[in-house]
PDB file of C-alpha atoms in Angstrom:
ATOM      1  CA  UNK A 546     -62.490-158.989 227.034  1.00 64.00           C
ATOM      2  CA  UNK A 547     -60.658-161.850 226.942  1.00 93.00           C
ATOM      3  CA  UNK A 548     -60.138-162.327 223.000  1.00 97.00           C
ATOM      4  CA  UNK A 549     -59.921-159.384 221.083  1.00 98.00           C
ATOM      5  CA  UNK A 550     -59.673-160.121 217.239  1.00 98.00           C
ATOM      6  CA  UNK A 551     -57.666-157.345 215.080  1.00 98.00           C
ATOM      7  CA  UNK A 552     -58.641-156.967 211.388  1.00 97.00           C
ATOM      8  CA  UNK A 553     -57.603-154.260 209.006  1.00 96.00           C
ATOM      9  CA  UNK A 554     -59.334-152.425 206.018  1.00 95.00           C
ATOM     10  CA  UNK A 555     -56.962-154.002 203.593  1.00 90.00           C
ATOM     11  CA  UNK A 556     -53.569-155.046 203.559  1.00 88.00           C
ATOM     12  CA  UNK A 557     -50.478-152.782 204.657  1.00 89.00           C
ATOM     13  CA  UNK A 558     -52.330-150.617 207.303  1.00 94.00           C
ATOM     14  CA  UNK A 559     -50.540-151.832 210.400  1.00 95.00           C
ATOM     15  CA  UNK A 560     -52.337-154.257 211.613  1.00 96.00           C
ATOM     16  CA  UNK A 561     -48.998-156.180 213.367  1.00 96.00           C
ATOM     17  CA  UNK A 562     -47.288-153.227 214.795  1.00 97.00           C
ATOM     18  CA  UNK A 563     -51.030-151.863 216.266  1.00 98.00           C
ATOM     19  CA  UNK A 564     -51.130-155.659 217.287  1.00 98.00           C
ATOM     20  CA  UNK A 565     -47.921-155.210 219.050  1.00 98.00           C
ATOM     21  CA  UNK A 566     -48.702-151.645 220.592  1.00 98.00           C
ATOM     22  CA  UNK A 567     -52.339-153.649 222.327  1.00 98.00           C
ATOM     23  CA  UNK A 568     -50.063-156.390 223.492  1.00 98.00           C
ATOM     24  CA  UNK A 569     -47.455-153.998 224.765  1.00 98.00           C
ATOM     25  CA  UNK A 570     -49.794-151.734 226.459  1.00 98.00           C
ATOM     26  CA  UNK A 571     -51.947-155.158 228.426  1.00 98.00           C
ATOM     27  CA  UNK A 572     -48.140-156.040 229.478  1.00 97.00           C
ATOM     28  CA  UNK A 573     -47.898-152.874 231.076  1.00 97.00           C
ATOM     29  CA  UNK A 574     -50.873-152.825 232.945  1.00 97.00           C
ATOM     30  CA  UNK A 575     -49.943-156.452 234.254  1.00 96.00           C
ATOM     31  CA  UNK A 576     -52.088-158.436 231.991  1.00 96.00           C
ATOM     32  CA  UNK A 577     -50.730-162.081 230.848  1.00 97.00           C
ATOM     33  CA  UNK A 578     -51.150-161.748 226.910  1.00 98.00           C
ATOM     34  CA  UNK A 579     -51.242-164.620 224.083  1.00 98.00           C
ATOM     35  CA  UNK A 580     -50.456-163.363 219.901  1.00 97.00           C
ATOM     36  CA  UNK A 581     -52.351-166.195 217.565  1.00 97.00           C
ATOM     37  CA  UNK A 582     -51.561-165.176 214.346  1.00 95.00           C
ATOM     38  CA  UNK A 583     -54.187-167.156 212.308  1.00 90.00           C
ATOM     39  CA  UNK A 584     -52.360-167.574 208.755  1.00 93.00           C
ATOM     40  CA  UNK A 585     -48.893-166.407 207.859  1.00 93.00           C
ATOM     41  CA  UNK A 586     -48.158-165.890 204.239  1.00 93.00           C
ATOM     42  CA  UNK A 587     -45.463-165.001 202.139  1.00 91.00           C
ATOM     43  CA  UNK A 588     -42.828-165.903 204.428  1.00 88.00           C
ATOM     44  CA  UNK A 589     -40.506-168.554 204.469  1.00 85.00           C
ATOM     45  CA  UNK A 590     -40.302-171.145 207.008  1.00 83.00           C
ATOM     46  CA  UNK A 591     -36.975-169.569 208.399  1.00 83.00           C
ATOM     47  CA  UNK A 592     -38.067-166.392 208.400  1.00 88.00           C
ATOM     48  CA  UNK A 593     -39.888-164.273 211.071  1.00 90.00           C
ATOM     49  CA  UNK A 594     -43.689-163.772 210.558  1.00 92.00           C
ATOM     50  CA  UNK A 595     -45.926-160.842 212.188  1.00 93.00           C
ATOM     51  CA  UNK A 596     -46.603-162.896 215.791  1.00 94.00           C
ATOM     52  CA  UNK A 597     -42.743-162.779 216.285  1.00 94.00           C
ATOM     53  CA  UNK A 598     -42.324-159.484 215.536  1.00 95.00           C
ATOM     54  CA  UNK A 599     -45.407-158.328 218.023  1.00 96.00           C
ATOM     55  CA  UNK A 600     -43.516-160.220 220.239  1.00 96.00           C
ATOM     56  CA  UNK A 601     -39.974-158.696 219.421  1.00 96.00           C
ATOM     57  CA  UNK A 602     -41.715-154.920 220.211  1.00 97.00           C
ATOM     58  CA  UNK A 603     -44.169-155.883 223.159  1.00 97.00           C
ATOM     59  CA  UNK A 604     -42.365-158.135 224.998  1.00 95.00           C
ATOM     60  CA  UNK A 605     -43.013-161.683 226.980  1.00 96.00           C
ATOM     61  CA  UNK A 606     -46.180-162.757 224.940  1.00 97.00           C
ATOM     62  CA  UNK A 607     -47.272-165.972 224.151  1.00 97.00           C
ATOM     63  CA  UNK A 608     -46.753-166.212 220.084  1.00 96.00           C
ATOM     64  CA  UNK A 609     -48.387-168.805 217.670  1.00 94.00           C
ATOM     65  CA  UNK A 610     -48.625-169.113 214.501  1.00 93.00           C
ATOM     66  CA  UNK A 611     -51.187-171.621 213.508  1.00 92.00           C
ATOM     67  CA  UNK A 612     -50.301-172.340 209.635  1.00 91.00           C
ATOM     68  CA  UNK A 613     -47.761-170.589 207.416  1.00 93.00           C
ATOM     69  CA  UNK A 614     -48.080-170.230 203.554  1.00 94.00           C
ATOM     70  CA  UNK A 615     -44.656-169.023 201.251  1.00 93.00           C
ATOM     71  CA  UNK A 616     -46.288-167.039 198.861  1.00 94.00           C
ATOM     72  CA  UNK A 617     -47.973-163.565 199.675  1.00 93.00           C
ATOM     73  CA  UNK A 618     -51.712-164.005 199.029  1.00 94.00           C
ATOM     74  CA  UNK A 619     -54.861-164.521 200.996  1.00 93.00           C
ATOM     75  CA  UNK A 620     -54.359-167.581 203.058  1.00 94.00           C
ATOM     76  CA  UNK A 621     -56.945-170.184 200.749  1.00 94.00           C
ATOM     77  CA  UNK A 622     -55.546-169.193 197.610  1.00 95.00           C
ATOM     78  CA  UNK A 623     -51.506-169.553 198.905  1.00 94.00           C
ATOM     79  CA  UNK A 624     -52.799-172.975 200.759  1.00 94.00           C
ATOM     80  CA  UNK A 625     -54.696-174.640 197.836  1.00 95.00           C
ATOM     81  CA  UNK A 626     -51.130-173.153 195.677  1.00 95.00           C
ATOM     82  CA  UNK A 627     -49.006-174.581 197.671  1.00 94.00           C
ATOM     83  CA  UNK A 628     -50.630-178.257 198.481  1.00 95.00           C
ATOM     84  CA  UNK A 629     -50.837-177.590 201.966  1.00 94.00           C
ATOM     85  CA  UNK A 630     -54.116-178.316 204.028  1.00 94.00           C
ATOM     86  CA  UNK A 631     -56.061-174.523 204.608  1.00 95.00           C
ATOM     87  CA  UNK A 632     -56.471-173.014 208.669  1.00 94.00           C
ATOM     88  CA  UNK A 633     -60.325-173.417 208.800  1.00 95.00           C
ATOM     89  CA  UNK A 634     -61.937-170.839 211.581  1.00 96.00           C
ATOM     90  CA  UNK A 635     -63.142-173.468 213.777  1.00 96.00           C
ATOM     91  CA  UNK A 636     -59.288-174.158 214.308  1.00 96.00           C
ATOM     92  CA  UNK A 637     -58.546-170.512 215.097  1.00 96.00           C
ATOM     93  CA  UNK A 638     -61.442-170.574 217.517  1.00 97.00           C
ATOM     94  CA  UNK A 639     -60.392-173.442 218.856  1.00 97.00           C
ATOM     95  CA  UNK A 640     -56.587-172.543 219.701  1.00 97.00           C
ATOM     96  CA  UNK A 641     -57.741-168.840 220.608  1.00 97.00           C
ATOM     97  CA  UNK A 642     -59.903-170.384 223.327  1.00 96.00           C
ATOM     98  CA  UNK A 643     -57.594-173.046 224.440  1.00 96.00           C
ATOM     99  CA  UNK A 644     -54.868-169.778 225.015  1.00 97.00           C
ATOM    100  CA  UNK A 645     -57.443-168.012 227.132  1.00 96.00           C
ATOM    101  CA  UNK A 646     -57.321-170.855 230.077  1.00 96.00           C
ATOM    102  CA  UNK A 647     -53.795-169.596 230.184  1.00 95.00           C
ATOM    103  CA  UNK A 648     -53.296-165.906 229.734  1.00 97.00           C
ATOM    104  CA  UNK A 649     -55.379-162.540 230.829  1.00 96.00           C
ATOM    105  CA  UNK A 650     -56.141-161.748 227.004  1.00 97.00           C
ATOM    106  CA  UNK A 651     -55.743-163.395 223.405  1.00 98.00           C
ATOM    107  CA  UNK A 652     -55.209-161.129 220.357  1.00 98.00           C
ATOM    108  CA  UNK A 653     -56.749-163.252 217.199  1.00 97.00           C
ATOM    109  CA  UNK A 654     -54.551-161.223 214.321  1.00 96.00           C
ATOM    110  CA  UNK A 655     -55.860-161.783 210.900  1.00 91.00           C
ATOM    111  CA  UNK A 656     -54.434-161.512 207.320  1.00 88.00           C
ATOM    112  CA  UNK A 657     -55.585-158.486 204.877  1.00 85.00           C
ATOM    113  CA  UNK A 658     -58.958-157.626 205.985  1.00 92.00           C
ATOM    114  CA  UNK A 659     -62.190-158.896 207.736  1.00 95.00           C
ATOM    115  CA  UNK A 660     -63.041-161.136 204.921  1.00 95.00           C
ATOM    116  CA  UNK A 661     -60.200-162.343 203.171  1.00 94.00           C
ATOM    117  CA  UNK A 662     -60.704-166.159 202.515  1.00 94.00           C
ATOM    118  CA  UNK A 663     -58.742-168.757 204.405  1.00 95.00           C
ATOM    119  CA  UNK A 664     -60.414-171.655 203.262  1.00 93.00           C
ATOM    120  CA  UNK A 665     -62.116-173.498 200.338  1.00 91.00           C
ATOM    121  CA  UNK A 666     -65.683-172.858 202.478  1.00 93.00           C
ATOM    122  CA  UNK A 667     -65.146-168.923 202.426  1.00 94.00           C
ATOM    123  CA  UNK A 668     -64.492-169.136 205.965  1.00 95.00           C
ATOM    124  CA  UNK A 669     -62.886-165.562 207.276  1.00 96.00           C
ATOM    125  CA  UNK A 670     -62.102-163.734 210.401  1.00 96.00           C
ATOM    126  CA  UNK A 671     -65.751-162.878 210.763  1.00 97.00           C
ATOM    127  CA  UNK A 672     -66.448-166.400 211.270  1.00 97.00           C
ATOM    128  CA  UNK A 673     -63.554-166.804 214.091  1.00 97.00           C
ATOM    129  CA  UNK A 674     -64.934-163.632 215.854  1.00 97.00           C
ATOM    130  CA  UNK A 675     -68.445-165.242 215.354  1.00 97.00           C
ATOM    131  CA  UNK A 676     -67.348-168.453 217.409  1.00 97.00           C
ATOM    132  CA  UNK A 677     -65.602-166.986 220.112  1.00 97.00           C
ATOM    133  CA  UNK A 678     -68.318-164.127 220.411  1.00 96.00           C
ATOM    134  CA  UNK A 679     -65.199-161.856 220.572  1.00 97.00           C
ATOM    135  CA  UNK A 680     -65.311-157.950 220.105  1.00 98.00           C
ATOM    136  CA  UNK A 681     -63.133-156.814 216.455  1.00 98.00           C
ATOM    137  CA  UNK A 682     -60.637-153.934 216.738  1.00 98.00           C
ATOM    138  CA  UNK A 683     -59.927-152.496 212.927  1.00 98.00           C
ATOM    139  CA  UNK A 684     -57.025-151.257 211.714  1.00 98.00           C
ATOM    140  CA  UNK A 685     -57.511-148.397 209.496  1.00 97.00           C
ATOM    141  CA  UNK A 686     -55.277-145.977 207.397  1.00 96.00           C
ATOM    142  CA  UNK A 687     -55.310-141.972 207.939  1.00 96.00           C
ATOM    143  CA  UNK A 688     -55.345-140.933 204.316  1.00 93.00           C
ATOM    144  CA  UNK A 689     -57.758-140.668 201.273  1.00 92.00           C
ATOM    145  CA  UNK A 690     -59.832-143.424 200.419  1.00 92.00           C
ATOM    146  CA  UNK A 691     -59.977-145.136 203.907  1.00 96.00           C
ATOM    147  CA  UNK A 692     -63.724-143.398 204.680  1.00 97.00           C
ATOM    148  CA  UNK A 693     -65.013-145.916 201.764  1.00 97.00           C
ATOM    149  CA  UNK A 694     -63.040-148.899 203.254  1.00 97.00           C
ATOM    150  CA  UNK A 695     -63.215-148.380 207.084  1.00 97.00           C
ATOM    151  CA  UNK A 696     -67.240-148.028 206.335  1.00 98.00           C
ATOM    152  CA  UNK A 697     -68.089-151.144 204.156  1.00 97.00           C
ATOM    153  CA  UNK A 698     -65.918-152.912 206.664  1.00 97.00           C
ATOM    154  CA  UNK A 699     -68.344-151.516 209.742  1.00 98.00           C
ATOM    155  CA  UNK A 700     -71.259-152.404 208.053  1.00 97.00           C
ATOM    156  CA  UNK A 701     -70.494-156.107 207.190  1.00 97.00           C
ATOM    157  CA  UNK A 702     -69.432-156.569 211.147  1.00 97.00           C
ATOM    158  CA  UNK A 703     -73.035-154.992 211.816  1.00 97.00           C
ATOM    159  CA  UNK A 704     -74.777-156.707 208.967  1.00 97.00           C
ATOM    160  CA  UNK A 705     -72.800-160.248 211.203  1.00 97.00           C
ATOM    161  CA  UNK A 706     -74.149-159.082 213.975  1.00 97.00           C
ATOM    162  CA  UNK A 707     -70.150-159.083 215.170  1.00 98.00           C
ATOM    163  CA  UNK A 708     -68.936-156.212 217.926  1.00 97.00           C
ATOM    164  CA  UNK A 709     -67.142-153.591 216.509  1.00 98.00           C
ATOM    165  CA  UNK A 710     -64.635-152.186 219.882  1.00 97.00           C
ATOM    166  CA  UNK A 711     -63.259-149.430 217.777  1.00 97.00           C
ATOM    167  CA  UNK A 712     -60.892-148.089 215.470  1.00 98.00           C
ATOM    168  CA  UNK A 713     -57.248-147.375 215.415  1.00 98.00           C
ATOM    169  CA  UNK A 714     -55.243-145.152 212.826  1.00 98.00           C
ATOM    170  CA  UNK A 715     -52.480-147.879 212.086  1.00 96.00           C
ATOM    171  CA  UNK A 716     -49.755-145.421 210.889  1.00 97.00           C
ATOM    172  CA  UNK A 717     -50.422-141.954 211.407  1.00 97.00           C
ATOM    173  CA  UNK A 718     -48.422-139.166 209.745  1.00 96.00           C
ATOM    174  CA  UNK A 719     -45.868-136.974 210.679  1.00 92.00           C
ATOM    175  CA  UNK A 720     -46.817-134.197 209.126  1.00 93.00           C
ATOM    176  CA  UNK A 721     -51.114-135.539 208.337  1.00 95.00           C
ATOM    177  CA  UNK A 722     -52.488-133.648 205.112  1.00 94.00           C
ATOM    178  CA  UNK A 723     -56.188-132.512 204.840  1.00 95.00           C
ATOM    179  CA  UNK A 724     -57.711-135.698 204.372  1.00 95.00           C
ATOM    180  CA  UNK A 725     -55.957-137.107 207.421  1.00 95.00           C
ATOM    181  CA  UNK A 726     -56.920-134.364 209.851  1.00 95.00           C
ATOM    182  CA  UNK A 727     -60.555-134.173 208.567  1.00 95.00           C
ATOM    183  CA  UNK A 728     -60.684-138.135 208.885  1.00 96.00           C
ATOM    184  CA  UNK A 729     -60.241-138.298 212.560  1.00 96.00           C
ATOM    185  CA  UNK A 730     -63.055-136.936 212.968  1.00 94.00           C
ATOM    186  CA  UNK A 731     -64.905-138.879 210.308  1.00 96.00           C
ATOM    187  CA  UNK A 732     -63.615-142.384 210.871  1.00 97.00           C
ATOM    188  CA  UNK A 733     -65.412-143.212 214.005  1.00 97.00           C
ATOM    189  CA  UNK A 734     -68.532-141.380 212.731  1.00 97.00           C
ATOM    190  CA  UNK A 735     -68.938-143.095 209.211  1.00 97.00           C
ATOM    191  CA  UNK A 736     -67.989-146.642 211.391  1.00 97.00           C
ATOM    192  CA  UNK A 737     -70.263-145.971 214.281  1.00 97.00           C
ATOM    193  CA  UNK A 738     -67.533-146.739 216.603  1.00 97.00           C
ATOM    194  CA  UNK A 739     -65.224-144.882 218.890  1.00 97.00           C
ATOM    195  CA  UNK A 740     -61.251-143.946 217.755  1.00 97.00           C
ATOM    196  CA  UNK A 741     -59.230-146.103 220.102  1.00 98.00           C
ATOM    197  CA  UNK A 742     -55.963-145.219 219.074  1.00 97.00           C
ATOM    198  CA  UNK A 743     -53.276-144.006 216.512  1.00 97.00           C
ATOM    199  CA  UNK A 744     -49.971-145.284 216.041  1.00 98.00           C
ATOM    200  CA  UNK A 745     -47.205-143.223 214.810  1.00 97.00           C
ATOM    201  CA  UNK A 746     -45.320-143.947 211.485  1.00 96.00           C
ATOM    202  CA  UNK A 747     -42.331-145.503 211.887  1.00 96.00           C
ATOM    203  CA  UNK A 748     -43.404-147.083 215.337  1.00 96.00           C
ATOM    204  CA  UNK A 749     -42.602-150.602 214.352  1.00 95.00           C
ATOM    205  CA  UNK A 750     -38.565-149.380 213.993  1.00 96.00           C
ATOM    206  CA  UNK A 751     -38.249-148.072 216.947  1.00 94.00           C
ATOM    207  CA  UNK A 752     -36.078-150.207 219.311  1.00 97.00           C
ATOM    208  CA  UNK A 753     -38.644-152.159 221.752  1.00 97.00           C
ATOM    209  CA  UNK A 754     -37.744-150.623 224.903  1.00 96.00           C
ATOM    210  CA  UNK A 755     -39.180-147.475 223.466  1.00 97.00           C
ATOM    211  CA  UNK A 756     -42.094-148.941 222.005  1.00 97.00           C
ATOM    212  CA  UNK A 757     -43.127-150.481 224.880  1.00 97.00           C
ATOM    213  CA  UNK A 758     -42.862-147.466 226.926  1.00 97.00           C
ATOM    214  CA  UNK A 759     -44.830-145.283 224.461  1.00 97.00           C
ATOM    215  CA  UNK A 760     -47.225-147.867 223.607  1.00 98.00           C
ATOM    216  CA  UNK A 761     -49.929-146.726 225.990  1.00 98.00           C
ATOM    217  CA  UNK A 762     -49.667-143.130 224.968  1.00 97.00           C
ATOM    218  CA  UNK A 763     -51.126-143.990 221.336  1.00 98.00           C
ATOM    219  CA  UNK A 764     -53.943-145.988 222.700  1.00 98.00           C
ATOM    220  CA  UNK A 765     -56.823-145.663 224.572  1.00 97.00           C
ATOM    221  CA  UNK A 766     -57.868-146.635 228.494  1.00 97.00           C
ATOM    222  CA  UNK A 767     -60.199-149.571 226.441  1.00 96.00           C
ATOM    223  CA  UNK A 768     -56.593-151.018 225.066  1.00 97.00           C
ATOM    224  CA  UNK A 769     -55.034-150.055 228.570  1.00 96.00           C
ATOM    225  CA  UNK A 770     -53.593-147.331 227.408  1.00 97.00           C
ATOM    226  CA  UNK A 771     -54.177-142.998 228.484  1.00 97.00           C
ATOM    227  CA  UNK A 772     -54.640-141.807 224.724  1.00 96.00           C
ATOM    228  CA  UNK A 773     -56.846-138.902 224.632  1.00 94.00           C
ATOM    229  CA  UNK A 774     -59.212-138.970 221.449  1.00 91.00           C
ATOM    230  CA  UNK A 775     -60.706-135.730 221.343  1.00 91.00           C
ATOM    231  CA  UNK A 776     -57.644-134.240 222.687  1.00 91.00           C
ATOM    232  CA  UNK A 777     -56.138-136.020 219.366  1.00 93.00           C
ATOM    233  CA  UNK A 778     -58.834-134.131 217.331  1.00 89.00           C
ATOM    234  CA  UNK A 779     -58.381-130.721 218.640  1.00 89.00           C
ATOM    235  CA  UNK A 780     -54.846-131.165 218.105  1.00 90.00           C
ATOM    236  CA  UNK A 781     -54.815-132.240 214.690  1.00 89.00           C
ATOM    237  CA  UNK A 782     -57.513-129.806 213.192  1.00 79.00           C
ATOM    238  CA  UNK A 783     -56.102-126.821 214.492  1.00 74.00           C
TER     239      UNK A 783
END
């Protein structure tokens, strides 16, 4: 698995600091790891954007940033707003593979979900992990209402004909409610694809020498990690 492209079901479900938790745990097991952050938006150009942070909490990565757009929308619409040429997916293909010569694995990290536009075309993530024939790990939330989004999002990857690794809880709850514990059990069913991994609110403020310990604890051996999924489940439902 050299490229592994991470997508979320929608925007704010932790798709950087799980990002950072995959990089963190491939550093541990001595793997050479690359962050391409495929369009950056609503940050300014002196500020930091998600591949810096992965790097800030994982550690010696490679971090690029292919385009950067100031104001916080999907990456087409803040391009064509601000004047600036669009990323295009062949472009993101084409770094992602160039990184791969160089490091053990590349993590392709998208903006908002699977099929958020960066381009004029309608070209989306789905077409980067299309040319690079590279497996998608999505980023999903714990509560109510992810069921609806992890599903539609696990049906246009099969409809694509695009691997679907697995799942991972982005930010999972102190204290989970009912929908949360009864959705760790349903997520991977109503996606067809195996629970890789659940990262703890609040991971991304934790100083990095912690998160880079605990990294591998909230993932699974497929990320390099030791998580435990159905240990996770019995936990959580009883």
């Amino acid at each position: 698995m050299p490229v592994l492209v991470i997508t979320g079901t929608g925007t704010e479900v932790g798709k950087t600091v799980t990002t950072a938790a995959v990089a963190a745990a491939a550093l541990t097991a001595g793997r050479s790891v690359a962050v391409l952050k495929a369009a950056q938006t609503g940050v300014r150009p002196d500020e930091r954007g998600d591949a810096d942070e992965v790097a800030r909490l994982a550690g010696p990565v490679t971090a690029t940033e292919l385009a950067r757009f100031p104001e916080p929308l999907a990456p087409g619409t803040a391009a064509r707003r601000a004047g600036m040429a669009p990323v295009h997916p062949r472009e993101v293909a084409d770094r992602a593979a160039k990184l791969t010569t160089e490091h053990d694995l590349v993590l392709v990290e998208g903006a908002g979900g699977l099929l958020v536009r960066f381009d004029a075309a309608g070209g989306t993530l789905a077409d980067v992990a299309r040319l690079l024939d590279a497996p998608v790990l999505l980023v999903a939330s714990a509560g109510l209402g992810t069921l609806n989004t992890t599903e539609l999002t696990a049906r246009e990857l099969r409809r694509r004909e695009l691997e679907l690794a697995g799942l991972v809880i982005g930010s999972w709850p102190g204290s989970p409610d009912l929908a949360a514990r009864c959705n760790v059990a349903d997520l991977p069913e109503v996606a067809e694809a195996p629970l890789l991994g659940a990262i703890p609110s609040g991971a991304g403020a934790v100083p990095p020498g912690d998160f880079r310990s605990a990294a591998p604890g909230w993932l699974a051996p497929r990320l390099d990690g030791v998580w435990d999924a159905e240990a996770f489940r019995v936990r959580v439902a009883s």
